[in-house]
Amino acid sequence: MEPRVTDPVRILVVEDESAIQQFVQDALTEGGFAAELTGSGEDALSRFRHDRSKYRALLTDIGIGAGPNGWVLARKIREIDPDFPVVYMTGGHAEEWKSQGVPNSILVEKPFAPAQLVTAISQLLNTGSPSA
Amino acid sequence: MEPRVTDPVRILVVEDESAIQQFVQDALTEGGFAAELTGSGEDALSRFRHDRSKYRALLTDIGIGAGPNGWVLARKIREIDPDFPVVYMTGGHAEEWKSQGVPNSILVEKPFAPAQLVTAISQLLNTGSPSA
Amino acid sequence: MEPRVTDPVRILVVEDESAIQQFVQDALTEGGFAAELTGSGEDALSRFRHDRSKYRALLTDIGIGAGPNGWVLARKIREIDPDFPVVYMTGGHAEEWKSQGVPNSILVEKPFAPAQLVTAISQLLNTGSPSA
Amino acid sequence: MEPRVTDPVRILVVEDESAIQQFVQDALTEGGFAAELTGSGEDALSRFRHDRSKYRALLTDIGIGAGPNGWVLARKIREIDPDFPVVYMTGGHAEEWKSQGVPNSILVEKPFAPAQLVTAISQLLNTGSPSA
Amino acid sequence: MEPRVTDPVRILVVEDESAIQQFVQDALTEGGFAAELTGSGEDALSRFRHDRSKYRALLTDIGIGAGPNGWVLARKIREIDPDFPVVYMTGGHAEEWKSQGVPNSILVEKPFAPAQLVTAISQLLNTGSPSA
Amino acid sequence: MEPRVTDPVRILVVEDESAIQQFVQDALTEGGFAAELTGSGEDALSRFRHDRSKYRALLTDIGIGAGPNGWVLARKIREIDPDFPVVYMTGGHAEEWKSQGVPNSILVEKPFAPAQLVTAISQLLNTGSPSA
């Protein structure tokens, strides 16, 4: 069945601070995305394994309590789906992206504006780009 | 005369399903663009030929009833204006982009969030990019 | 101290026409950015020198009254901070970007939609991109 | 069996002028590639269909006698293998690339230096890039 | 008349040290390019103005004796031909590229291998790229 | 002291098969680079730590005997120098690049032509790119 334009575009969000959870949810909703929130990398991975076709992108904080951090989580998800879009959010770990991030991902540094999240996810979901 | 910042940035939208027409119009309006809608590729081409300076980008569905489909329409428009920005929307034909799309275009797969359309058009309209 | 997600993401905006000032301010606010406006390149440079960590990007018109124009201003700011994000707005000087613009900048041509400003700034602030 | 580094990296070359055939063959050999030459698009397509794993990239002239021209040939090959690397060579048809070329391809304009061919093919064969 | 594949692809090289002149000439010849050498920016500009269709790219050192330096020279050439390919060579001024370079240019830092020059020029001359 | 153009551009090559070592060395020499070979990731890391300014890029196989494999080695080197250029070579592990590779790296799949190595290294060493 052809997908309908009104089906939700669901983003798996991994963030353990409730203030940021709210901020991210508002930003994604404003851009027309559906956010599914969890506070732990382990839980995120288990949701992804259970129904990977449900999600279109991962938006993850780096330091997320117990279990795998955001760097490790993204690597595990890419082992399952090598082209899965990944956006990292971080305050103090931006420089680590060059050693710990996966290729073809985007890092958004805190503090960020809501539009930065929405643009990052949109760029990764869209196919093609202005550079050719 | 220097253009004014309040002049409309008009996007030529080719889509034959009225539900999607409404969705796209709302998304573009939200981003500050003006949408001019038509349901047929033939009509789009005739509007473009009649006053090409009126439009800043093409946003086209792939399967659009009778007349040229979205792939053919974009090629015809690029024959007239080789740098005209092109965004395709599709549910089931995404893989064909690599054989049928024009260079320097973006494909947005259904279902999509409104922000994806707005980001795709903005990227193509803006000159330059972060990669250098 | 780790930055908080609710800290403002402040953009230094250089524009001398009050109608465009209002348009730009509304666009940035809508995207969640904070705009700090000035009408002269000289004043912009002096604010930047006084507290450069306060700003995250420069958004400048090309023709801005007395003092350095937008091309010169951007070069002076990049001499101080070589990676500072730069977005130019212009009506009639777009072609000069290729000789006068700095690398890794974006030019937005008037008339533009609010979403184009927000996307341009977001792209430059975000690290990484879909092209690899 | 793991491929060996000394296995040939074979490029399917479509060119009907013998002087250019020789020039291209020399250029590819110099870069360490193996060139398999044919003068017709029809023959190229039939070779590709017969054993597509034998080739790593297509290097095609635009005007190639009878049968499909270079633009059509590349589209047909991408219909079979959507990610197949494509490089076009042309003297007088460069502008048509924007309406007739496939995405993610490179066009090399005549006259060209041998290094341009070798760089174009290498860029398309290599995964990843400096921009992220 | 259609250009012939054996016509020279001439690069305008601006370099005032004779040891580097020789090194660059050997590198370009090896890649199949023709180098036209001059030691001064003023002379380069006057040659370019006299017959701009003769050259396909500019390869310039930054510090080049009297007259305009490499940054200024490239800007002047882009004022005449906004899309002219530009490659800079430098030992100690690489960081200035972000404030003084023109968009869509490449900087090669000394010491460099001959292949770096040839790849830089080839990338700029070829149309399109792997990122879309 | 300003670097001289004839100083070697030394590439740290990690490869444990002697046939490939020879192939790589010949390819780099042909492009004007100097190759320093080692067969183990541990040894590579220790050489890099001992004198990191000696090397300009890492070219590493993925499966390299005992000690860290190529993926782990690149991450450790990027922890020390976040912008260090990285090129991977592999026969059977190309798909893992998307989960295990570092951002802004290039993967060259075996079998490859010598020109592919030289182009990959050159692209990463050069600053800037044609896309802006």
PDB file of C-alpha atoms in Angstrom, chain B residues 94-100, chain D residues 48 52 74-86 102-105, chain E residues 132:
ATOM      1  CA  ALA B  94      12.046   6.951  -4.761  1.00  0.00           C
ATOM      2  CA  GLU B  95      14.583   4.507  -6.192  1.00  0.00           C
ATOM      3  CA  GLU B  96      13.897   5.770  -9.718  1.00  0.00           C
ATOM      4  CA  TRP B  97      15.411   9.138  -8.759  1.00  0.00           C
ATOM      5  CA  LYS B  98      18.898   7.780  -9.481  1.00  0.00           C
ATOM      6  CA  SER B  99      17.996   7.001 -13.095  1.00  0.00           C
ATOM      7  CA  GLN B 100      15.224   9.507 -13.824  1.00  0.00           C
TER       8      GLN B 100
ATOM      9  CA  PHE D  48      26.574  -4.559 -19.168  1.00  0.00           C
ATOM     10  CA  ARG D  52      27.294  -6.363 -14.900  1.00  0.00           C
ATOM     11  CA  ALA D  74      23.328   6.158 -18.483  1.00  0.00           C
ATOM     12  CA  ARG D  75      19.625   6.230 -17.578  1.00  0.00           C
ATOM     13  CA  LYS D  76      19.173   2.657 -18.801  1.00  0.00           C
ATOM     14  CA  ILE D  77      22.187   1.466 -16.832  1.00  0.00           C
ATOM     15  CA  ARG D  78      20.961   3.208 -13.683  1.00  0.00           C
ATOM     16  CA  GLU D  79      17.563   1.508 -14.129  1.00  0.00           C
ATOM     17  CA  ILE D  80      19.438  -1.788 -13.793  1.00  0.00           C
ATOM     18  CA  ASP D  81      21.907  -0.670 -11.101  1.00  0.00           C
ATOM     19  CA  PRO D  82      20.739   2.563  -9.394  1.00  0.00           C
ATOM     20  CA  ASP D  83      24.140   3.329  -7.847  1.00  0.00           C
ATOM     21  CA  PHE D  84      26.358   2.650 -10.851  1.00  0.00           C
ATOM     22  CA  PRO D  85      29.054   5.352 -11.223  1.00  0.00           C
ATOM     23  CA  VAL D  86      28.664   7.444 -14.391  1.00  0.00           C
ATOM     24  CA  VAL D 102      21.642  11.407 -13.883  1.00  0.00           C
ATOM     25  CA  PRO D 103      22.162  12.514 -10.272  1.00  0.00           C
ATOM     26  CA  ASN D 104      25.514  11.707  -8.693  1.00  0.00           C
ATOM     27  CA  SER D 105      27.369  11.735 -11.987  1.00  0.00           C
TER      28      SER D 105
ATOM     29  CA  ALA E 132      24.062  13.858  -4.825  1.00  0.00           C
TER      30      ALA E 132
END
